[in-house]
PDB file of C-alpha atoms in Angstrom:
ATOM      1  CA  MET B   1       0.000   0.000   0.000  1.00 52.00           C
ATOM      2  CA  THR B   2       1.539   3.296  -1.039  1.00 51.00           C
ATOM      3  CA  SER B   3       0.649   6.921  -0.836  1.00 54.00           C
ATOM      4  CA  GLN B   4       0.819   8.635  -4.223  1.00 54.00           C
ATOM      5  CA  THR B   5       1.224  12.280  -5.130  1.00 50.00           C
ATOM      6  CA  THR B   6       1.312  13.534  -8.701  1.00 47.00           C
ATOM      7  CA  THR B   7       1.750  16.949 -10.239  1.00 48.00           C
ATOM      8  CA  ALA B   8       0.031  18.320 -13.335  1.00 56.00           C
ATOM      9  CA  ASP B   9       3.211  17.774 -15.387  1.00 63.00           C
ATOM     10  CA  ALA B  10       3.941  14.217 -14.244  1.00 63.00           C
ATOM     11  CA  PRO B  11       2.226  11.190 -15.756  1.00 63.00           C
ATOM     12  CA  ALA B  12      -0.386   9.794 -13.395  1.00 71.00           C
ATOM     13  CA  ALA B  13       0.423   6.466 -11.797  1.00 77.00           C
ATOM     14  CA  PRO B  14      -2.304   3.828 -11.713  1.00 89.00           C
ATOM     15  CA  GLN B  15      -4.719   4.584  -8.912  1.00 95.00           C
ATOM     16  CA  GLY B  16      -6.765   2.385  -6.611  1.00 96.00           C
ATOM     17  CA  SER B  17     -10.539   2.172  -6.542  1.00 96.00           C
ATOM     18  CA  HIS B  18     -10.788   4.251  -3.351  1.00 97.00           C
ATOM     19  CA  MET B  19      -9.137   7.459  -2.129  1.00 97.00           C
ATOM     20  CA  TRP B  20      -8.295   7.779   1.564  1.00 98.00           C
ATOM     21  CA  VAL B  21      -7.105  10.377   4.075  1.00 98.00           C
ATOM     22  CA  LEU B  22      -6.068   9.518   7.646  1.00 98.00           C
ATOM     23  CA  THR B  23      -4.969  11.958  10.370  1.00 98.00           C
ATOM     24  CA  LEU B  24      -3.420  10.848  13.662  1.00 98.00           C
ATOM     25  CA  GLU B  25      -2.615  13.096  16.616  1.00 98.00           C
ATOM     26  CA  LYS B  26      -0.732  12.802  19.852  1.00 96.00           C
ATOM     27  CA  PRO B  27      -2.070  15.800  21.791  1.00 94.00           C
ATOM     28  CA  GLY B  28       0.706  18.253  22.497  1.00 94.00           C
ATOM     29  CA  ARG B  29       3.260  16.074  20.716  1.00 95.00           C
ATOM     30  CA  GLY B  30       2.393  16.117  17.043  1.00 96.00           C
ATOM     31  CA  MET B  31       0.056  15.249  14.233  1.00 97.00           C
ATOM     32  CA  THR B  32       0.397  13.537  10.863  1.00 97.00           C
ATOM     33  CA  THR B  33      -1.890  13.259   7.855  1.00 98.00           C
ATOM     34  CA  ALA B  34      -1.421  10.699   5.092  1.00 97.00           C
ATOM     35  CA  HIS B  35      -3.392  10.075   1.917  1.00 97.00           C
ATOM     36  CA  GLY B  36      -3.433   7.885  -1.146  1.00 97.00           C
ATOM     37  CA  THR B  37      -5.456   5.354  -3.057  1.00 97.00           C
ATOM     38  CA  VAL B  38      -6.178   1.710  -2.336  1.00 97.00           C
ATOM     39  CA  THR B  39      -8.114  -1.139  -3.915  1.00 97.00           C
ATOM     40  CA  PRO B  40      -9.548  -3.243  -1.076  1.00 96.00           C
ATOM     41  CA  PRO B  41      -9.595  -7.007  -1.569  1.00 95.00           C
ATOM     42  CA  ALA B  42     -12.947  -8.653  -2.318  1.00 96.00           C
ATOM     43  CA  GLY B  43     -15.019  -8.993   0.836  1.00 97.00           C
ATOM     44  CA  ALA B  44     -13.044  -6.403   2.813  1.00 97.00           C
ATOM     45  CA  THR B  45     -14.954  -4.193   5.214  1.00 97.00           C
ATOM     46  CA  ARG B  46     -14.404  -0.509   5.873  1.00 97.00           C
ATOM     47  CA  HIS B  47     -12.890  -1.501   9.231  1.00 98.00           C
ATOM     48  CA  ASP B  48     -10.480  -3.927   7.522  1.00 97.00           C
ATOM     49  CA  VAL B  49      -9.250  -1.136   5.261  1.00 98.00           C
ATOM     50  CA  PHE B  50      -9.008   1.330   8.161  1.00 98.00           C
ATOM     51  CA  ARG B  51      -6.850  -1.078  10.184  1.00 98.00           C
ATOM     52  CA  ARG B  52      -4.610  -1.785   7.181  1.00 97.00           C
ATOM     53  CA  LEU B  53      -4.155   1.933   6.508  1.00 98.00           C
ATOM     54  CA  LEU B  54      -3.609   2.698  10.185  1.00 98.00           C
ATOM     55  CA  ASP B  55      -0.847   0.081  10.277  1.00 97.00           C
ATOM     56  CA  TYR B  56       0.673   1.599   7.127  1.00 97.00           C
ATOM     57  CA  VAL B  57       0.639   5.160   8.502  1.00 97.00           C
ATOM     58  CA  VAL B  58       2.136   4.056  11.835  1.00 97.00           C
ATOM     59  CA  ALA B  59       4.858   2.063  10.043  1.00 97.00           C
ATOM     60  CA  GLU B  60       5.759   5.232   8.127  1.00 96.00           C
ATOM     61  CA  ASN B  61       5.499   7.401  11.300  1.00 96.00           C
ATOM     62  CA  PRO B  62       6.395   5.210  14.315  1.00 96.00           C
ATOM     63  CA  ARG B  63       6.047   8.146  16.730  1.00 96.00           C
ATOM     64  CA  MET B  64       2.287   7.980  16.047  1.00 96.00           C
ATOM     65  CA  SER B  65       1.961   4.375  17.256  1.00 95.00           C
ATOM     66  CA  SER B  66      -0.516   5.257  19.983  1.00 94.00           C
ATOM     67  CA  GLY B  67      -1.948   8.381  18.379  1.00 96.00           C
ATOM     68  CA  ASN B  68      -5.625   9.252  18.267  1.00 97.00           C
ATOM     69  CA  CYS B  69      -7.390   9.015  14.930  1.00 98.00           C
ATOM     70  CA  VAL B  70      -8.928  12.461  14.448  1.00 98.00           C
ATOM     71  CA  PHE B  71      -9.960  12.021  10.806  1.00 98.00           C
ATOM     72  CA  PHE B  72     -10.506   9.136   8.406  1.00 98.00           C
ATOM     73  CA  THR B  73     -12.245   9.011   5.073  1.00 98.00           C
ATOM     74  CA  LEU B  74     -12.457   6.263   2.470  1.00 98.00           C
ATOM     75  CA  GLU B  75     -14.387   7.196  -0.645  1.00 97.00           C
ATOM     76  CA  SER B  76     -14.834   5.913  -4.154  1.00 96.00           C
ATOM     77  CA  ASN B  77     -12.045   7.279  -6.345  1.00 96.00           C
ATOM     78  CA  ARG B  78     -14.471   7.951  -9.202  1.00 93.00           C
ATOM     79  CA  LEU B  79     -16.186  11.254  -9.896  1.00 89.00           C
TER      80      LEU B  79
END
């Protein structure tokens, strides 16, 4: 699972079926927000995806290992 950022001049990388944003906070000690796209496996629940993304964000930001989730969204990546 990777977080992707593209600019208007760069070719777009393949994207997942859903776009996500997750913000974790340790009050008084810091906050981090991550985003990207993901294609959940067949039969996955919203909670399954949340836990997978939470693990990913914490692996990338170990200082947030016991942070509070202050924002999470998982939406279809289609307009």
